[in-house]
Structure formats: C-alpha cells, structure tokens
Amino acid sequence: MNFNEFISKYDFEGSVVLLEGKRDVKENEKAKLVELGIKLAENSKHLIARSGNADGADFYFSQGFSEIAKDRLEVIVPSKGHRKKHNVAGTTYNLDEFKFLKEDNVIYETNKNTKNKGLVDMYVDGVKNRISAKAPYLIRDTMKVVGHNEIDKCNYAIFYDDLANPKQGGTGHTILVCQNNNIPYINQSVWFNWLG
C-alpha cells in the first residue's frame, strides 16, 4: 500500500492510527519520523494519531504530527506526569485515572504475553513494588492498540523498529498485540518509501 492508498483507506471519522517505536532512533533517521508525522497530519482531515509519549520514536512522530494537528494527537501515558514537558498532544489519557479488573480486555490482552502475567496481575491487585512497576507500561502499550472504555481501538499501526533485532521490548509487545487482534501494521521498511 502506498501513502495515497493509506490515506484513502484510513482517513475517516473515528480512525485511530498508532505511531510508535523504539527509543533508540538512528541519528540520520530522526527527521524521517518527524516528516512522516507532518505528512500524515497535512494529508488527513479525520485521522487521529495515537502515541505512548515515550522518548525516541514516539517523540519524533508526535513532534511532526502536532505541528499541524495537535488537536488530533492523543497519548496514553503509564502515570500522571509521565514526560509531561515532552507531551505535545491535544488529549492525554493517564492510566492512573483508570480502575482495571482482571476481566478487562486490555488486561487479558496484556497477559497473553505470559512472561508478564504475574506482574500485571500484581499491578491490578494494587501491589506497587519494583516488580509491578513495569506493568503500567505494558498495559499502556496494549491499550494503545485495543483501547479501553471510552478509548477506541486503533485501526492501523505504524512502527519504527530495530530492523536488525525486530519485535523486541515494548515495541515487540505492541506488535504482538496488533497481530493477536488483526490490526494491520507496518514498519519503516514500508513507510520510508512514503516520504519524498
């Protein structure tokens, strides 16, 4: 799918496109993430961009998109005040504002990555310690894809990944959630070709 086909298919009322990726962005590729954010915002009218407000790829994608359409950029953060001075979104959802139950779809989907199940369950049970501290980041990454309550699921995901060691860490978890929920996604091996 080329860029024009993407816009034609995904620029509709209520459409949510996830923009996220690795914290480590190659120096010579940072401008490309900003450029894609700008291009998406300039060429769409309805599309909502979603991010996790993390350092690196999330920041560069968001920086570009917010230059044009801050009101259509939303972030989901793992805790109140998370990277607040770097948050350029029009709308912020904060996990501290939600009460999660083990039966919630976002928790179920997070726990499909079984190596994290124990720490996610601890977090949901209200246990706050160094082991459960990773849980809100995983839940945030899952929520960016599947949504929760008033937050709609995403329709498409655009990633910046480490192509030499793909699908690892938080980005890998988010890609797995996309795969488990049939959310189409691409990485820079596709979207670099969308740029001029």
PDB file of C-alpha atoms in Angstrom:
ATOM      1  CA  MET A   1       0.000   0.000   0.000  1.00  0.00           C
ATOM      2  CA  ASN A   2       1.377   3.411  -0.944  1.00  0.00           C
ATOM      3  CA  PHE A   3       0.777   6.609   1.046  1.00  0.00           C
ATOM      4  CA  ASN A   4      -2.201   7.821  -1.006  1.00  0.00           C
ATOM      5  CA  GLU A   5      -3.883   4.435  -0.683  1.00  0.00           C
ATOM      6  CA  PHE A   6      -3.272   4.521   3.070  1.00  0.00           C
ATOM      7  CA  ILE A   7      -4.867   7.976   3.413  1.00  0.00           C
ATOM      8  CA  SER A   8      -7.809   6.971   1.225  1.00  0.00           C
ATOM      9  CA  LYS A   9      -8.455   3.896   3.374  1.00  0.00           C
ATOM     10  CA  TYR A  10      -7.760   5.261   6.880  1.00  0.00           C
ATOM     11  CA  ASP A  11      -8.717   8.951   6.866  1.00  0.00           C
ATOM     12  CA  PHE A  12     -12.274   8.628   8.152  1.00  0.00           C
ATOM     13  CA  GLU A  13     -14.148   9.894  11.197  1.00  0.00           C
ATOM     14  CA  GLY A  14     -13.048   7.911  14.267  1.00  0.00           C
ATOM     15  CA  SER A  15      -9.974   6.373  12.617  1.00  0.00           C
ATOM     16  CA  VAL A  16      -7.046   5.909  15.003  1.00  0.00           C
ATOM     17  CA  VAL A  17      -3.516   5.281  13.756  1.00  0.00           C
ATOM     18  CA  LEU A  18      -0.830   4.301  16.238  1.00  0.00           C
ATOM     19  CA  LEU A  19       2.585   5.936  15.767  1.00  0.00           C
ATOM     20  CA  GLU A  20       5.250   4.381  17.942  1.00  0.00           C
ATOM     21  CA  GLY A  21       8.565   2.638  18.135  1.00  0.00           C
ATOM     22  CA  LYS A  22      11.965   2.205  19.648  1.00  0.00           C
ATOM     23  CA  ARG A  23      13.547   4.695  21.999  1.00  0.00           C
ATOM     24  CA  ASP A  24      16.820   4.466  20.104  1.00  0.00           C
ATOM     25  CA  VAL A  25      16.389   6.193  16.748  1.00  0.00           C
ATOM     26  CA  LYS A  26      19.306   6.406  14.345  1.00  0.00           C
ATOM     27  CA  GLU A  27      20.544   9.979  14.139  1.00  0.00           C
ATOM     28  CA  ASN A  28      20.144  10.105  10.340  1.00  0.00           C
ATOM     29  CA  GLU A  29      16.544   8.812  10.598  1.00  0.00           C
ATOM     30  CA  LYS A  30      15.075  11.146  13.249  1.00  0.00           C
ATOM     31  CA  ALA A  31      13.992  13.711  10.655  1.00  0.00           C
ATOM     32  CA  LYS A  32      12.116  10.987   8.746  1.00  0.00           C
ATOM     33  CA  LEU A  33       9.888  10.284  11.748  1.00  0.00           C
ATOM     34  CA  VAL A  34       9.089  13.981  12.117  1.00  0.00           C
ATOM     35  CA  GLU A  35       8.472  14.180   8.356  1.00  0.00           C
ATOM     36  CA  LEU A  36       6.022  11.271   8.439  1.00  0.00           C
ATOM     37  CA  GLY A  37       4.128  12.865  11.336  1.00  0.00           C
ATOM     38  CA  ILE A  38       3.815  16.108   9.368  1.00  0.00           C
ATOM     39  CA  LYS A  39       2.822  14.305   6.171  1.00  0.00           C
ATOM     40  CA  LEU A  40       0.107  12.296   7.929  1.00  0.00           C
ATOM     41  CA  ALA A  41      -1.338  15.409   9.578  1.00  0.00           C
ATOM     42  CA  GLU A  42      -1.210  17.545   6.431  1.00  0.00           C
ATOM     43  CA  ASN A  43      -2.833  14.934   4.203  1.00  0.00           C
ATOM     44  CA  SER A  44      -5.641  13.825   6.515  1.00  0.00           C
ATOM     45  CA  LYS A  45      -8.717  15.520   7.920  1.00  0.00           C
ATOM     46  CA  HIS A  46     -10.086  12.992  10.390  1.00  0.00           C
ATOM     47  CA  LEU A  47      -7.305  10.569  11.287  1.00  0.00           C
ATOM     48  CA  ILE A  48      -6.347  10.602  14.971  1.00  0.00           C
ATOM     49  CA  ALA A  49      -2.715   9.805  15.735  1.00  0.00           C
ATOM     50  CA  ARG A  50      -2.014   7.929  18.988  1.00  0.00           C
ATOM     51  CA  SER A  51       1.265   7.578  20.845  1.00  0.00           C
ATOM     52  CA  GLY A  52       2.643   6.496  24.204  1.00  0.00           C
ATOM     53  CA  ASN A  53       4.635   9.697  24.806  1.00  0.00           C
ATOM     54  CA  ALA A  54       7.866   7.713  25.170  1.00  0.00           C
ATOM     55  CA  ASP A  55      11.297   9.038  24.286  1.00  0.00           C
ATOM     56  CA  GLY A  56      12.624   8.321  20.801  1.00  0.00           C
ATOM     57  CA  ALA A  57      10.266   7.302  18.008  1.00  0.00           C
ATOM     58  CA  ASP A  58       7.064   8.277  19.855  1.00  0.00           C
ATOM     59  CA  PHE A  59       8.501  11.743  20.461  1.00  0.00           C
ATOM     60  CA  TYR A  60       9.628  12.347  16.863  1.00  0.00           C
ATOM     61  CA  PHE A  61       6.386  11.078  15.286  1.00  0.00           C
ATOM     62  CA  SER A  62       4.354  13.211  17.713  1.00  0.00           C
ATOM     63  CA  GLN A  63       6.510  16.283  17.221  1.00  0.00           C
ATOM     64  CA  GLY A  64       5.774  16.242  13.488  1.00  0.00           C
ATOM     65  CA  PHE A  65       2.056  15.457  13.761  1.00  0.00           C
ATOM     66  CA  SER A  66       1.433  18.069  16.470  1.00  0.00           C
ATOM     67  CA  GLU A  67       2.987  20.844  14.353  1.00  0.00           C
ATOM     68  CA  ILE A  68      -0.035  20.561  12.053  1.00  0.00           C
ATOM     69  CA  ALA A  69      -2.824  18.873  14.026  1.00  0.00           C
ATOM     70  CA  LYS A  70      -2.187  18.874  17.773  1.00  0.00           C
ATOM     71  CA  ASP A  71      -5.933  18.521  18.346  1.00  0.00           C
ATOM     72  CA  ARG A  72      -5.860  15.140  16.552  1.00  0.00           C
ATOM     73  CA  LEU A  73      -2.924  13.752  18.560  1.00  0.00           C
ATOM     74  CA  GLU A  74      -3.635  11.695  21.653  1.00  0.00           C
ATOM     75  CA  VAL A  75      -1.269   9.953  24.016  1.00  0.00           C
ATOM     76  CA  ILE A  76      -1.753   7.237  26.597  1.00  0.00           C
ATOM     77  CA  VAL A  77       0.695   7.550  29.472  1.00  0.00           C
ATOM     78  CA  PRO A  78       1.516   4.995  32.189  1.00  0.00           C
ATOM     79  CA  SER A  79       1.240   7.508  35.035  1.00  0.00           C
ATOM     80  CA  LYS A  80       0.331  11.105  35.781  1.00  0.00           C
ATOM     81  CA  GLY A  81       3.098  13.491  34.812  1.00  0.00           C
ATOM     82  CA  HIS A  82       4.908  10.941  32.605  1.00  0.00           C
ATOM     83  CA  ARG A  83       7.312  13.001  30.430  1.00  0.00           C
ATOM     84  CA  LYS A  84       4.909  15.914  30.888  1.00  0.00           C
ATOM     85  CA  LYS A  85       7.256  18.551  29.472  1.00  0.00           C
ATOM     86  CA  HIS A  86       7.599  16.488  26.271  1.00  0.00           C
ATOM     87  CA  ASN A  87       3.869  15.856  25.837  1.00  0.00           C
ATOM     88  CA  VAL A  88       2.674  17.738  22.732  1.00  0.00           C
ATOM     89  CA  ALA A  89      -0.717  16.009  22.432  1.00  0.00           C
ATOM     90  CA  GLY A  90      -4.125  17.617  22.431  1.00  0.00           C
ATOM     91  CA  THR A  91      -5.564  14.744  24.504  1.00  0.00           C
ATOM     92  CA  THR A  92      -3.832  12.700  27.196  1.00  0.00           C
ATOM     93  CA  TYR A  93      -5.160   9.536  28.828  1.00  0.00           C
ATOM     94  CA  ASN A  94      -3.409   8.593  32.058  1.00  0.00           C
ATOM     95  CA  LEU A  95      -3.516   5.043  33.451  1.00  0.00           C
ATOM     96  CA  ASP A  96      -3.761   6.439  36.995  1.00  0.00           C
ATOM     97  CA  GLU A  97      -7.297   7.557  36.072  1.00  0.00           C
ATOM     98  CA  PHE A  98      -8.483   4.016  35.303  1.00  0.00           C
ATOM     99  CA  LYS A  99      -9.505   1.184  37.584  1.00  0.00           C
ATOM    100  CA  PHE A 100      -8.636  -2.133  35.957  1.00  0.00           C
ATOM    101  CA  LEU A 101     -10.202  -5.515  36.573  1.00  0.00           C
ATOM    102  CA  LYS A 102      -8.531  -8.797  35.664  1.00  0.00           C
ATOM    103  CA  GLU A 103     -11.502  -9.442  33.364  1.00  0.00           C
ATOM    104  CA  ASP A 104     -10.927  -6.273  31.322  1.00  0.00           C
ATOM    105  CA  ASN A 105      -9.960  -6.950  27.712  1.00  0.00           C
ATOM    106  CA  VAL A 106      -6.874  -4.733  27.985  1.00  0.00           C
ATOM    107  CA  ILE A 107      -5.600  -6.852  30.912  1.00  0.00           C
ATOM    108  CA  TYR A 108      -6.490 -10.098  29.141  1.00  0.00           C
ATOM    109  CA  GLU A 109      -4.589  -8.973  26.023  1.00  0.00           C
ATOM    110  CA  THR A 110      -1.601  -7.793  28.070  1.00  0.00           C
ATOM    111  CA  ASN A 111      -1.445 -11.151  29.837  1.00  0.00           C
ATOM    112  CA  LYS A 112      -1.334 -13.062  26.544  1.00  0.00           C
ATOM    113  CA  ASN A 113       2.369 -12.245  26.752  1.00  0.00           C
ATOM    114  CA  THR A 114       2.639 -14.836  29.536  1.00  0.00           C
ATOM    115  CA  LYS A 115       6.064 -13.788  30.806  1.00  0.00           C
ATOM    116  CA  ASN A 116       4.398 -10.596  32.099  1.00  0.00           C
ATOM    117  CA  LYS A 117       1.239 -12.116  33.592  1.00  0.00           C
ATOM    118  CA  GLY A 118       2.392 -12.143  37.209  1.00  0.00           C
ATOM    119  CA  LEU A 119       3.480  -8.523  37.313  1.00  0.00           C
ATOM    120  CA  VAL A 120       0.332  -7.311  35.503  1.00  0.00           C
ATOM    121  CA  ASP A 121      -1.894  -9.192  37.958  1.00  0.00           C
ATOM    122  CA  MET A 122       0.063  -7.702  40.874  1.00  0.00           C
ATOM    123  CA  TYR A 123      -0.488  -4.205  39.477  1.00  0.00           C
ATOM    124  CA  VAL A 124      -4.241  -4.808  39.002  1.00  0.00           C
ATOM    125  CA  ASP A 125      -4.407  -6.088  42.600  1.00  0.00           C
ATOM    126  CA  GLY A 126      -2.903  -2.791  43.775  1.00  0.00           C
ATOM    127  CA  VAL A 127       0.576  -4.078  44.614  1.00  0.00           C
ATOM    128  CA  LYS A 128       3.130  -1.345  43.976  1.00  0.00           C
ATOM    129  CA  ASN A 129       6.737  -2.500  44.022  1.00  0.00           C
ATOM    130  CA  ARG A 130       9.757  -2.719  41.723  1.00  0.00           C
ATOM    131  CA  ILE A 131       8.403  -5.909  40.110  1.00  0.00           C
ATOM    132  CA  SER A 132       4.969  -4.476  39.270  1.00  0.00           C
ATOM    133  CA  ALA A 133       6.445  -1.118  38.152  1.00  0.00           C
ATOM    134  CA  LYS A 134       6.783  -2.378  34.555  1.00  0.00           C
ATOM    135  CA  ALA A 135       3.073  -3.305  34.363  1.00  0.00           C
ATOM    136  CA  PRO A 136       1.627   0.156  33.582  1.00  0.00           C
ATOM    137  CA  TYR A 137       3.979   0.454  30.600  1.00  0.00           C
ATOM    138  CA  LEU A 138       2.798  -2.897  29.215  1.00  0.00           C
ATOM    139  CA  ILE A 139      -0.856  -2.055  29.858  1.00  0.00           C
ATOM    140  CA  ARG A 140      -0.341   1.317  28.142  1.00  0.00           C
ATOM    141  CA  ASP A 141       1.224  -0.424  25.144  1.00  0.00           C
ATOM    142  CA  THR A 142      -1.720  -2.818  24.944  1.00  0.00           C
ATOM    143  CA  MET A 143      -4.304  -0.061  25.440  1.00  0.00           C
ATOM    144  CA  LYS A 144      -2.814   1.905  22.533  1.00  0.00           C
ATOM    145  CA  VAL A 145      -3.930  -0.987  20.314  1.00  0.00           C
ATOM    146  CA  VAL A 146      -7.107  -2.451  21.840  1.00  0.00           C
ATOM    147  CA  GLY A 147      -8.442   0.640  23.624  1.00  0.00           C
ATOM    148  CA  HIS A 148     -10.335   0.600  26.916  1.00  0.00           C
ATOM    149  CA  ASN A 149     -13.728   2.015  27.913  1.00  0.00           C
ATOM    150  CA  GLU A 150     -14.043   5.350  26.046  1.00  0.00           C
ATOM    151  CA  ILE A 151     -10.726   4.858  24.216  1.00  0.00           C
ATOM    152  CA  ASP A 152     -11.332   3.278  20.809  1.00  0.00           C
ATOM    153  CA  LYS A 153      -9.080   0.549  19.484  1.00  0.00           C
ATOM    154  CA  CYS A 154      -6.679   1.584  16.768  1.00  0.00           C
ATOM    155  CA  ASN A 155      -7.316   0.835  13.102  1.00  0.00           C
ATOM    156  CA  TYR A 156      -3.697   0.726  11.950  1.00  0.00           C
ATOM    157  CA  ALA A 157      -0.209   0.916  13.449  1.00  0.00           C
ATOM    158  CA  ILE A 158       2.961   2.476  12.087  1.00  0.00           C
ATOM    159  CA  PHE A 159       6.167   1.457  13.846  1.00  0.00           C
ATOM    160  CA  TYR A 160       9.801   2.445  13.895  1.00  0.00           C
ATOM    161  CA  ASP A 161      11.555  -0.781  14.861  1.00  0.00           C
ATOM    162  CA  ASP A 162      15.124  -2.014  15.134  1.00  0.00           C
ATOM    163  CA  LEU A 163      15.223  -3.928  11.856  1.00  0.00           C
ATOM    164  CA  ALA A 164      18.404  -5.773  12.877  1.00  0.00           C
ATOM    165  CA  ASN A 165      16.688  -7.083  16.016  1.00  0.00           C
ATOM    166  CA  PRO A 166      12.951  -6.644  15.389  1.00  0.00           C
ATOM    167  CA  LYS A 167       9.921  -7.127  17.611  1.00  0.00           C
ATOM    168  CA  GLN A 168      11.738  -6.812  20.941  1.00  0.00           C
ATOM    169  CA  GLY A 169      10.874  -4.959  24.150  1.00  0.00           C
ATOM    170  CA  GLY A 170       7.837  -2.698  24.418  1.00  0.00           C
ATOM    171  CA  THR A 171       7.635  -2.228  20.651  1.00  0.00           C
ATOM    172  CA  GLY A 172       7.684  -6.001  20.202  1.00  0.00           C
ATOM    173  CA  HIS A 173       4.910  -6.365  22.776  1.00  0.00           C
ATOM    174  CA  THR A 174       2.782  -3.790  20.933  1.00  0.00           C
ATOM    175  CA  ILE A 175       3.371  -5.508  17.585  1.00  0.00           C
ATOM    176  CA  LEU A 176       2.311  -8.819  19.179  1.00  0.00           C
ATOM    177  CA  VAL A 177      -0.906  -7.186  20.419  1.00  0.00           C
ATOM    178  CA  CYS A 178      -1.548  -5.939  16.862  1.00  0.00           C
ATOM    179  CA  GLN A 179      -1.003  -9.446  15.500  1.00  0.00           C
ATOM    180  CA  ASN A 180      -3.290 -11.011  18.137  1.00  0.00           C
ATOM    181  CA  ASN A 181      -6.055  -8.530  17.291  1.00  0.00           C
ATOM    182  CA  ASN A 182      -5.701  -8.465  13.490  1.00  0.00           C
ATOM    183  CA  ILE A 183      -4.636  -4.818  13.437  1.00  0.00           C
ATOM    184  CA  PRO A 184      -2.621  -4.171  10.262  1.00  0.00           C
ATOM    185  CA  TYR A 185       0.787  -2.610  10.822  1.00  0.00           C
ATOM    186  CA  ILE A 186       3.961  -1.608   9.016  1.00  0.00           C
ATOM    187  CA  ASN A 187       7.459  -0.529   9.947  1.00  0.00           C
ATOM    188  CA  GLN A 188       9.938   1.788   8.276  1.00  0.00           C
ATOM    189  CA  SER A 189      10.797  -0.770   5.604  1.00  0.00           C
ATOM    190  CA  VAL A 190       7.434   0.324   4.106  1.00  0.00           C
ATOM    191  CA  TRP A 191       6.799   3.867   5.287  1.00  0.00           C
ATOM    192  CA  PHE A 192      10.277   5.220   4.432  1.00  0.00           C
ATOM    193  CA  ASN A 193       9.070   4.786   0.835  1.00  0.00           C
ATOM    194  CA  TRP A 194       6.128   7.109   1.581  1.00  0.00           C
ATOM    195  CA  LEU A 195       8.484  10.051   2.061  1.00  0.00           C
ATOM    196  CA  GLY A 196       9.609  12.310  -0.791  1.00  0.00           C
TER     197      GLY A 196
END
